Tab-separated table of C-alpha atoms and ligand atoms in Angstrom:
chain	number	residue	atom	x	y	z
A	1	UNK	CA	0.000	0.000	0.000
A	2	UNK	CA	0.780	3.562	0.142
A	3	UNK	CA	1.350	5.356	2.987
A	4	UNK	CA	3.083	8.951	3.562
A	5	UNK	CA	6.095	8.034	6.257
A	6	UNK	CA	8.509	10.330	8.484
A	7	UNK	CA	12.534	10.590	6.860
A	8	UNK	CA	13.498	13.378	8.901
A	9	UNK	CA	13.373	17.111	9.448
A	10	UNK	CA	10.496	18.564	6.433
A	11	UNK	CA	11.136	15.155	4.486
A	12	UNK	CA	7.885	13.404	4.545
A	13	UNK	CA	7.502	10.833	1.124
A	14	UNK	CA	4.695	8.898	-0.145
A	15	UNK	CA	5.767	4.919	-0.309
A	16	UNK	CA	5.295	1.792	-0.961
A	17	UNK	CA	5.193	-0.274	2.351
A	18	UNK	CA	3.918	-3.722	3.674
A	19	UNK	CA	0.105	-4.047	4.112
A	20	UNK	CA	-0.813	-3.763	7.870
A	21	UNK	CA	-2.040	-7.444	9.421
A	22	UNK	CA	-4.123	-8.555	11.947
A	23	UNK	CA	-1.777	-8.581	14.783
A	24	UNK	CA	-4.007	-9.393	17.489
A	25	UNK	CA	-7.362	-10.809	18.230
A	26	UNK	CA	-9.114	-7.474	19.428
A	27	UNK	CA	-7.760	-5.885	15.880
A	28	UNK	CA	-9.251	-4.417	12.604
A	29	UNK	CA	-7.824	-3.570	9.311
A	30	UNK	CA	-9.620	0.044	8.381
A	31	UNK	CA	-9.540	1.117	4.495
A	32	UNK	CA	-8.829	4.248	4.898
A	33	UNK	CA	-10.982	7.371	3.008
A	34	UNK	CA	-10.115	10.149	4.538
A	35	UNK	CA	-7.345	11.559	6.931
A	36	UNK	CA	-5.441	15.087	7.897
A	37	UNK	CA	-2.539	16.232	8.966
A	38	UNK	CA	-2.615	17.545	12.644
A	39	UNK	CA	-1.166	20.740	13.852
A	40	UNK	CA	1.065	18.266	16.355
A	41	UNK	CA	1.748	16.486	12.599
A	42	UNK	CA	4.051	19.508	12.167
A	43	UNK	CA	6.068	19.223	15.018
A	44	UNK	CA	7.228	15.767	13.993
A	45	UNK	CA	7.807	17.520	10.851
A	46	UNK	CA	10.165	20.341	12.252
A	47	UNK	CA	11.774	17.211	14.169
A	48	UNK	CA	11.428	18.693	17.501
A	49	UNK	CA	9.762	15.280	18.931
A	50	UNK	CA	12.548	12.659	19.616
A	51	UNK	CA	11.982	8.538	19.222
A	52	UNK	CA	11.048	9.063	15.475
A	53	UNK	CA	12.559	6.352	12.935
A	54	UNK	CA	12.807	7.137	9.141
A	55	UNK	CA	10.294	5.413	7.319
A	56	UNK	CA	7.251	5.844	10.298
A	57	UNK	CA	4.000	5.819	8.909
A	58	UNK	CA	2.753	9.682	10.172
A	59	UNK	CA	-1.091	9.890	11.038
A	60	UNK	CA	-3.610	10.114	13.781
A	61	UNK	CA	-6.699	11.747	11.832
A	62	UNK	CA	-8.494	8.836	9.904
A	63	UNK	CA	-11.554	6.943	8.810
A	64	UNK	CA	-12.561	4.371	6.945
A	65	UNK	CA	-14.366	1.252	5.942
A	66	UNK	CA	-13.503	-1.897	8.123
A	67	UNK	CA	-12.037	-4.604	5.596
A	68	UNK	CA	-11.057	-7.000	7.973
A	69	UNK	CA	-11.795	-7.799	12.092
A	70	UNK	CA	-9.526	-10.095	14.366
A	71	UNK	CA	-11.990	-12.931	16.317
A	72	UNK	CA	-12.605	-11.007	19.388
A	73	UNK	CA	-14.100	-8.287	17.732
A	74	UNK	CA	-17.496	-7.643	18.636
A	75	UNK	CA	-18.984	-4.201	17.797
A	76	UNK	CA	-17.465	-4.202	14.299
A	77	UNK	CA	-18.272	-6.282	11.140
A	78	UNK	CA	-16.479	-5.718	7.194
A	79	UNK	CA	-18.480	-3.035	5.840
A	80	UNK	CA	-18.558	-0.777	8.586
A	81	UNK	CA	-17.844	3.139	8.101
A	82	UNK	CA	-16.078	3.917	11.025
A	83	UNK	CA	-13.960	7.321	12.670
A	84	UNK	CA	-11.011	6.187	14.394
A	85	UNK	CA	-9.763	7.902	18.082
A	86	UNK	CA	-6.056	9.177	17.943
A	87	UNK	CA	-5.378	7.425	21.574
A	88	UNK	CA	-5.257	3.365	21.245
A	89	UNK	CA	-7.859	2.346	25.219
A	90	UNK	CA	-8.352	-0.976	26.307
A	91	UNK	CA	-11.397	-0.452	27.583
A	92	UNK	CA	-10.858	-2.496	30.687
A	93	UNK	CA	-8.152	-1.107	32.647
A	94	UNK	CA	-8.244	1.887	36.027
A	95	UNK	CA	-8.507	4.566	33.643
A	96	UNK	CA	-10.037	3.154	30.732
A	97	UNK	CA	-12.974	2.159	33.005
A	98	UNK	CA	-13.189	5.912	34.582
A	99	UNK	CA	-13.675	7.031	30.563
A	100	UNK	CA	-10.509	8.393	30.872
A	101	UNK	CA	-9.367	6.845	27.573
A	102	UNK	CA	-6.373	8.858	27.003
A	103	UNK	CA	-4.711	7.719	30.134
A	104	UNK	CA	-5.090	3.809	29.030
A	105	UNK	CA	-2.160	1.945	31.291
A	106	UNK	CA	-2.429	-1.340	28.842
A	107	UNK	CA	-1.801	0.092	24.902
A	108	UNK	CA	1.634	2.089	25.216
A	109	UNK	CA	4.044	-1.035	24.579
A	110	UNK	CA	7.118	1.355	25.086
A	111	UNK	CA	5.793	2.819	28.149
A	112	UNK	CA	8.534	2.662	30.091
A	113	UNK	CA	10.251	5.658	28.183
A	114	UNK	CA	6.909	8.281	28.308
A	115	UNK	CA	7.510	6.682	32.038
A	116	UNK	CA	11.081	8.480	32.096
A	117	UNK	CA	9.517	11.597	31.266
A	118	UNK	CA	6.153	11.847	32.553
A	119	UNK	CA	6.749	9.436	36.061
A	120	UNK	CA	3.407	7.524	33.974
A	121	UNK	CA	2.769	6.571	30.141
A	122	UNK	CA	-0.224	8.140	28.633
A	123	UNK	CA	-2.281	5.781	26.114
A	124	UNK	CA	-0.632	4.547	22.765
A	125	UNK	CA	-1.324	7.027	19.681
A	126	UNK	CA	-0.939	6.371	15.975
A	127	UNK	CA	1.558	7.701	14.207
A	128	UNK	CA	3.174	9.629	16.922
A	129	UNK	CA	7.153	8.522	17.893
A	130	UNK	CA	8.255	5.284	19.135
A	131	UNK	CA	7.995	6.503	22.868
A	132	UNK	CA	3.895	6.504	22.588
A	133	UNK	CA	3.773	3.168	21.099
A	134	UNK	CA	5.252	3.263	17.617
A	135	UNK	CA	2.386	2.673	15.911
A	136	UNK	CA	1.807	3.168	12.353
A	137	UNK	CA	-0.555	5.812	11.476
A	138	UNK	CA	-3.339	6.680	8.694
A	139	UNK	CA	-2.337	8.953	6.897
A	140	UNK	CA	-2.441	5.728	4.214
A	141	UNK	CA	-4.665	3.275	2.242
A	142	UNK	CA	-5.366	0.911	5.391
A	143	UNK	CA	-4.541	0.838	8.822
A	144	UNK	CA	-4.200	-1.716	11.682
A	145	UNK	CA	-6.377	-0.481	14.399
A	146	UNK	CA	-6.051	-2.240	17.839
A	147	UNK	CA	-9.024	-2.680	20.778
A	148	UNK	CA	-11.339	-1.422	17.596
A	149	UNK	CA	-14.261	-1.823	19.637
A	150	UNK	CA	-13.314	0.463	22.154
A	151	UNK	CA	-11.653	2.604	19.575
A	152	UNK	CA	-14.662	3.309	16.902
A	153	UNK	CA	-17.782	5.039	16.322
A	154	UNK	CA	-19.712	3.800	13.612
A	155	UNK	CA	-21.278	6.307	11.287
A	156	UNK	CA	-24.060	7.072	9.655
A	157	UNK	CA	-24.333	6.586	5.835
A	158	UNK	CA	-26.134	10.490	5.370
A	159	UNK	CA	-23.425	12.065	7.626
A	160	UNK	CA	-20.099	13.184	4.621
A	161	UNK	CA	-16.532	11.846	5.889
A	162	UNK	CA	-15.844	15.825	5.943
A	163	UNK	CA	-18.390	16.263	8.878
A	164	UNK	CA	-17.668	13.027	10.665
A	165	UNK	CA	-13.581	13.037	10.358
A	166	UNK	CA	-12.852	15.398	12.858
A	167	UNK	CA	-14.552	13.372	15.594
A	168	UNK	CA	-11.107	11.534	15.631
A	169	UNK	CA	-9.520	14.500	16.990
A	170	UNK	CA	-9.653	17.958	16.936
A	171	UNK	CA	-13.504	18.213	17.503
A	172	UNK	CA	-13.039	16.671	20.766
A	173	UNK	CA	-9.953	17.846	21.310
A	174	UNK	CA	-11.590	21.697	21.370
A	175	UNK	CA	-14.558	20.197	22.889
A	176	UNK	CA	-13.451	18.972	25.856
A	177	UNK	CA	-11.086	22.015	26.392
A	178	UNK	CA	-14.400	24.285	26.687
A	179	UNK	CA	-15.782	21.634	28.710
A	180	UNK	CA	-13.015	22.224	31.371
A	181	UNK	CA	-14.136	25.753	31.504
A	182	UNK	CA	-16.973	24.725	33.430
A	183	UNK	CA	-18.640	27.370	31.060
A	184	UNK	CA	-21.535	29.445	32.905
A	185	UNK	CA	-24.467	31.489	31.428
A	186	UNK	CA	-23.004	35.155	30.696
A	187	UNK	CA	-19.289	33.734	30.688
A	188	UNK	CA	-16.500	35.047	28.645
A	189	UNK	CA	-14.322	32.512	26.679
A	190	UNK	CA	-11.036	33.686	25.802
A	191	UNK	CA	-9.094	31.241	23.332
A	192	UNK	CA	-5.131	31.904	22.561
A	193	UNK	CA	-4.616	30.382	19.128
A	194	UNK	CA	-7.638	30.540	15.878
A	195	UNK	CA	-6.279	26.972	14.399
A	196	UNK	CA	-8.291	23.640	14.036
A	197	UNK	CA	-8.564	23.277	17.497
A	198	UNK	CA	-9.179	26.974	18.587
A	199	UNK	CA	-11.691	27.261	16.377
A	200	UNK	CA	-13.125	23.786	17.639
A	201	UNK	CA	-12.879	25.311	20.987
A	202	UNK	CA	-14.487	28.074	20.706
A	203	UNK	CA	-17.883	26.852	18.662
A	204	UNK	CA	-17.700	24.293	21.685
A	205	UNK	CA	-17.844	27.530	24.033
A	206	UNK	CA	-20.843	28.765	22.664
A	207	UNK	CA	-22.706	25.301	22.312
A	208	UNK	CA	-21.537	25.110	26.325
A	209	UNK	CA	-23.202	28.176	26.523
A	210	UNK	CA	-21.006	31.164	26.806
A	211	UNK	CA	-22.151	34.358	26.120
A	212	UNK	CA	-19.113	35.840	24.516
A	213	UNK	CA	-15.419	34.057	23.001
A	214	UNK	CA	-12.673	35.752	22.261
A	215	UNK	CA	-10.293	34.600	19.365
A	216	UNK	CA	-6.336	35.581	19.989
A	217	UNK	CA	-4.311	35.137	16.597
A	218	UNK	CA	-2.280	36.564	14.488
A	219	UNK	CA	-2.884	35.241	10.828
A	220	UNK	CA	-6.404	37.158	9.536
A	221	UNK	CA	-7.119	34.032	7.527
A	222	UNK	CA	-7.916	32.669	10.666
A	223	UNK	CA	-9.308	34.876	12.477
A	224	UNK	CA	-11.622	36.032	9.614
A	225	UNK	CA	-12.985	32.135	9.934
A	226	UNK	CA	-13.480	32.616	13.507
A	227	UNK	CA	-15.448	35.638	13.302
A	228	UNK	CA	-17.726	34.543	10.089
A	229	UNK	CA	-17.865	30.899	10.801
A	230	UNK	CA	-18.335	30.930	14.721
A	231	UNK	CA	-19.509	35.071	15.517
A	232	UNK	CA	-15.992	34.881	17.886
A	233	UNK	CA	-14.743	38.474	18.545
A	234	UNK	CA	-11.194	38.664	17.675
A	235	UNK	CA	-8.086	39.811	18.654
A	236	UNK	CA	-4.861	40.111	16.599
A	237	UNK	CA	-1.954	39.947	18.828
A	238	UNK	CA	0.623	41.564	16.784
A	239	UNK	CA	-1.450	44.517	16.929
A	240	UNK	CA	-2.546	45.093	20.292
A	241	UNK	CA	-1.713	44.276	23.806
A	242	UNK	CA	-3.403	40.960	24.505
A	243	UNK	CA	-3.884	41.871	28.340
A	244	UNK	CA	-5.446	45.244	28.319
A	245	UNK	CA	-7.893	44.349	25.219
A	246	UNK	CA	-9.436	41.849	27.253
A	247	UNK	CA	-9.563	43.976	30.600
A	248	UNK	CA	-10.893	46.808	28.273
A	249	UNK	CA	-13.262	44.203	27.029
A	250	UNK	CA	-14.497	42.265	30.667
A	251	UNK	CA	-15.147	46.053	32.679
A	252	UNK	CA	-11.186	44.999	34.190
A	253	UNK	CA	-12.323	41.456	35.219
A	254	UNK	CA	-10.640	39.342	33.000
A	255	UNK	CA	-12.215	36.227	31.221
A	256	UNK	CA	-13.850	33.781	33.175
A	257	UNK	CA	-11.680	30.909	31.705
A	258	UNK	CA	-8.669	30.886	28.931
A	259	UNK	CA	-8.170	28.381	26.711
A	260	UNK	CA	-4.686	27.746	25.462
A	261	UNK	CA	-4.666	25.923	22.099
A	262	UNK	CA	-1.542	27.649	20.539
A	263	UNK	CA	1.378	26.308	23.511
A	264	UNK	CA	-0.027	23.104	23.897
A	265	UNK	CA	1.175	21.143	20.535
A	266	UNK	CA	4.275	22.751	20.457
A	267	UNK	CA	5.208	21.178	23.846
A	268	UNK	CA	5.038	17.993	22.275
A	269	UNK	CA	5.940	14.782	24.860
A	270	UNK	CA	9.385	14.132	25.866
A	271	UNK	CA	11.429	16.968	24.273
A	272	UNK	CA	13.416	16.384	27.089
A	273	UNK	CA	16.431	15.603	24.382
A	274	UNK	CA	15.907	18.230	22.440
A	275	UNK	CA	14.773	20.745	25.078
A	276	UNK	CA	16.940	23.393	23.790
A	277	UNK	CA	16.806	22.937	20.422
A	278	UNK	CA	12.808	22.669	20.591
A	279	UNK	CA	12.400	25.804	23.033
A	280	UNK	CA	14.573	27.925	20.619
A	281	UNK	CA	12.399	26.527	17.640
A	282	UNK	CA	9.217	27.317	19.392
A	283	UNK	CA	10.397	31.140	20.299
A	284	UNK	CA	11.278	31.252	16.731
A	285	UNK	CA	7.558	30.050	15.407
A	286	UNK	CA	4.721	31.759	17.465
A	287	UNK	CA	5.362	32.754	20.996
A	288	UNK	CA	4.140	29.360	22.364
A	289	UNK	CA	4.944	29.664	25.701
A	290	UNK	CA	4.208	33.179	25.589
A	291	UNK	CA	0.716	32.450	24.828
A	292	UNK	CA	-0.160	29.747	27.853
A	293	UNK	CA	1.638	32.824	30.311
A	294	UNK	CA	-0.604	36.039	28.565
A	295	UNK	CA	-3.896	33.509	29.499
A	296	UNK	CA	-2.861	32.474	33.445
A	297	UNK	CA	-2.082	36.174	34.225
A	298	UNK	CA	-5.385	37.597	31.939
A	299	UNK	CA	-7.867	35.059	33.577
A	300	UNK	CA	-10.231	36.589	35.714
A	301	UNK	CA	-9.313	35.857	40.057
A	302	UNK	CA	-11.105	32.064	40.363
A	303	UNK	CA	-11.224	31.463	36.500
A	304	UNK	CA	-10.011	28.503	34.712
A	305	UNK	CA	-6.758	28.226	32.663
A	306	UNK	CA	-7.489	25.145	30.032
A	307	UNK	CA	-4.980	23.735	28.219
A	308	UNK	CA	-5.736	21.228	25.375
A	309	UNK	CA	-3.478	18.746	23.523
A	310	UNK	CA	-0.108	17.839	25.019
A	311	UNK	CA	2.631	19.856	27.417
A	312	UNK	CA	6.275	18.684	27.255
A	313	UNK	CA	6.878	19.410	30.918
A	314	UNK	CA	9.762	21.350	30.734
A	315	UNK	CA	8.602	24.823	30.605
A	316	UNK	CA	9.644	27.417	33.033
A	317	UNK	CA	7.829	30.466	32.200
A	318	UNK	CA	4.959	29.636	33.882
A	319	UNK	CA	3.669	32.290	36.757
A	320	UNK	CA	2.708	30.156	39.171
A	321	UNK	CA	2.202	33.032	41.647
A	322	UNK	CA	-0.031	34.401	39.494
A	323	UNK	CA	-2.231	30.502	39.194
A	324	UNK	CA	-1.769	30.224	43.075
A	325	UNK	CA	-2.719	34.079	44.334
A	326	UNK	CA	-5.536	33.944	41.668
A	327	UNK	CA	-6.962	30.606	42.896
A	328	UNK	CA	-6.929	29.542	39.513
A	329	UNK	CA	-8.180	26.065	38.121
A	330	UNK	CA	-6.134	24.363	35.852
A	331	UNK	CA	-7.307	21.390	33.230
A	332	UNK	CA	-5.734	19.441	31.280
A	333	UNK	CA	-5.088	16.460	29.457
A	334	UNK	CA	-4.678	14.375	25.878
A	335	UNK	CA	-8.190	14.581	24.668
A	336	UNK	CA	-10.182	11.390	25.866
A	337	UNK	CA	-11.815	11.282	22.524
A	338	UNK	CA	-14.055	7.799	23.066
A	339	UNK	CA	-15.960	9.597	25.875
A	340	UNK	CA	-16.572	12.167	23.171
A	341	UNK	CA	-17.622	10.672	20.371
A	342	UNK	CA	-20.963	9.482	20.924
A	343	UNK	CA	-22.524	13.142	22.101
A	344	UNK	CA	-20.459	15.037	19.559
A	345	UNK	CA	-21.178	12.680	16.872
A	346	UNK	CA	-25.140	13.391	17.687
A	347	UNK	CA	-24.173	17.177	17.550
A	348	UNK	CA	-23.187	16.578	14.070
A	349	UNK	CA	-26.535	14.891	13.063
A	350	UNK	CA	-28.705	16.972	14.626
A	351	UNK	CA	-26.567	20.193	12.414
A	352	UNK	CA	-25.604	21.877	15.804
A	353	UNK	CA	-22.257	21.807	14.066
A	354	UNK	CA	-20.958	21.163	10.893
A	355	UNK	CA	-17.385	20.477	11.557
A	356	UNK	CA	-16.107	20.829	7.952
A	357	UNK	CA	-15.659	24.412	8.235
A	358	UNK	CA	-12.484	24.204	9.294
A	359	UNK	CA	-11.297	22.425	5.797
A	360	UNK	CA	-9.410	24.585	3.457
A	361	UNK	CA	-7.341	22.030	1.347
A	362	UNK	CA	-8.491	18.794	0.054
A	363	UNK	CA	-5.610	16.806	-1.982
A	364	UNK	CA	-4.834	13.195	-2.457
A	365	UNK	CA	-2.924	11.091	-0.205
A	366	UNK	CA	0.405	11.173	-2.571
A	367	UNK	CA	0.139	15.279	-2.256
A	368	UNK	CA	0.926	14.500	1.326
A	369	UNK	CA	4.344	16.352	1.102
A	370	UNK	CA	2.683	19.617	-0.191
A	371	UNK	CA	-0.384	19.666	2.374
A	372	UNK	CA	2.890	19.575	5.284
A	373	UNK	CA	4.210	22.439	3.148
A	374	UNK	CA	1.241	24.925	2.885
A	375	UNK	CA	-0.305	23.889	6.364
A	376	UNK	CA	3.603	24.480	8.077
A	377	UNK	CA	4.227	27.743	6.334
A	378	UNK	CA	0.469	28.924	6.352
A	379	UNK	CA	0.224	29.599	2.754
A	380	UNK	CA	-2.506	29.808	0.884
A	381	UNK	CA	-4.559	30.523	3.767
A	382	UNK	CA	-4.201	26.861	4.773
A	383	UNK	CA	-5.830	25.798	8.101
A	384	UNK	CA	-6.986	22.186	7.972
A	385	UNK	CA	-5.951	20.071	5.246
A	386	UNK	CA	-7.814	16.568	4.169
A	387	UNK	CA	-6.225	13.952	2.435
A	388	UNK	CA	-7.693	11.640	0.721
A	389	UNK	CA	-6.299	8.072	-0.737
A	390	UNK	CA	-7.235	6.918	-4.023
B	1	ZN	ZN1	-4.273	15.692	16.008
B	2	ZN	ZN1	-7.185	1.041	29.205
């Protein structure tokens, strides 16, 4: 099959690699139909994430058409349109059990490095560096998915794979960050960052209920999205002062709760290696940590900070005087997307949200290489790029 894999820093290649197999009983083979590169994608692209190998199958966006399910699969027959969850659950163990998917203690085989960096593993994830798992990914014709029952959502045939794809991610993923706002009528949203997932974040604001969200970017593209697509007010960073717009904006009180969905990816796991190297990259591409410190000391006293998507742990610009003498709440966490995908999915079908608005490029899977290209350097007023294999 084909299949776009990893060689090394902006090298990504379409090739010719070995079908994926049934490795295990609780497996499926997807076909897949559509996929998309992830904002994190790009880090693995700039190299900044270490326990990469060349020839990695990159991918963690996907859906498909089941071709082929291992004997103890029980929810899932050939046939079956299904999305796909970026973090590989059991189902059965601690965390799995408390629907906290992403924190899965049984599907990381190479847990004991995340373990060296994090004191625990998080779950397995497709396409994302040896340390969480070394799977291989879908950004390809098929792909081995393992626990597919736990894994899945089955979908509707009148629902396009352009409203349902996103369920595998970044819908969640911005979903679950306004959840952790513990959003209140009359709230103020404030959300650092107007990419796929800030723009998933903030339609999830209003549908929590907010009465006003606030956009922070810097590329109008985006923000022009945000305000047409979502009614977000927005603010353009490299022409005001974050901090006093919003105080100007909330009578001096700040936002009730920030989300950060620029920092987040850019912290990618275990750049422990790399720390330097990836903290001098990240100064030199938007202000990352910048962003996660403007929203802790702009966050109204008692508000929530939320942070989406994955923190290295090595950062040390964060005012923790500011989170502790502001009571602030924190949240976290990789996106525990299974939990998700049954009351998003029934968003979708009842046209709450149509999640394809985020899509701005639509190529084939061997166009891989350009979609990195346009999506890393913003061009073409690229946000969210689908691919799709012939
Ligand atoms: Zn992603
Ligand atoms: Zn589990």
């Amino acid at each position: 099959m084909k299949a776009n894999c990893w060689f090394g820093k902006h090298d990504v290649q379409v090739v010719d690699v070995p079908d994926p197999k049934i490795l295990n009983q609780h497996d499926t083979i997807v076909k897949i139909s559509s996929t998309a590169i992830c904002g994190s994608d790009l880090h693995l692209y700039n190299a900044l994430v270490p326990t990469m190998e060349k020839g990695d199958i990159l991918g963690h966006e996907f859906m498909g058409e089941v071709v082929e399910t291992g004997g103890a699969v029980k929810k899932l027959k050939t046939g079956d349109r299904v999305v796909v969850s970026f973090p590989i659950s059991c189902g059965n163990c601690f965390f799995c059990q408390r629907e906290l998917f992403s924190l899965c203690e049984n599907t990381n085989p190479n847990a004991w490095i995340a373990e060296k960096f994090f004191g625990h593993s998080p779950a397995g994830i497709y396409g994302y560096t040896h340390m969480l798992g070394g799977f291989a990914g879908g950004q390809a014709q098929y792909v081995r998915v393992p626990f597919a029952d736990v894994g899945t959502i089955k979908i509707p045939e009148n629902l396009s794979d352009e409203q349902v794809l996103f369920l595998s991610d970044i819908f969640p993923t911005g979903y679950m960050a306004a959840e952790n706002c513990n959003i209140q009528p009359g709230d103020t949203i404030a959300v650092w960052g107007c990419g796929p997932v800030g723009q998933f974040a903030m339609k999830s604001a209003f549908l929590l209920g907010a009465e006003r969200v606030v956009g922070i970017d810097r590329f109008p593209y985006r923000m022009d999205i945000a305000r047409k697509k979502i009614d977000a007010e927005v603010i353009n960073y490299e022409e005001c002062d974050v901090y006093e717009t919003l105080m100007d904006m909330t009578g001096g009180l700040g936002p009730d709760a920030c989300i950060d969905a620029v920092g987040m990816e850019a912290h990618v796991p275990g750049v422990i290696g790399a720390y330097d190297r990836a903290k001098q990259a990240m100064m030199l591409e938007t202000d990352r940590p910048h962003a996660l410190r403007q929203a802790i000391l702009a966050c109204r006293k008692g508000g929530t900070v939320s942070v989406p998507g994955v923190y290295g742990g090595f950062d040390d610009k964060i005012p923790l005087g500011a989170m502790m003498n502001k009571a602030l709440t924190f949240k976290t966490g990789q996106t525990h997307v299974q939990h998700y995908f049954e009351p998003l999915l029934k968003r979708i079908g009842n046209g709450e949200i149509d999640p394809s608005f985020v899509i701005t490029h639509r190529m084939a899977l061997e166009d891989a290489p350009t979609g990195y290209d346009l999506f890393l350097n913003k061009e073409n007023d690229c946000l969210k790029v689908v691919l799709k294999p012939q």
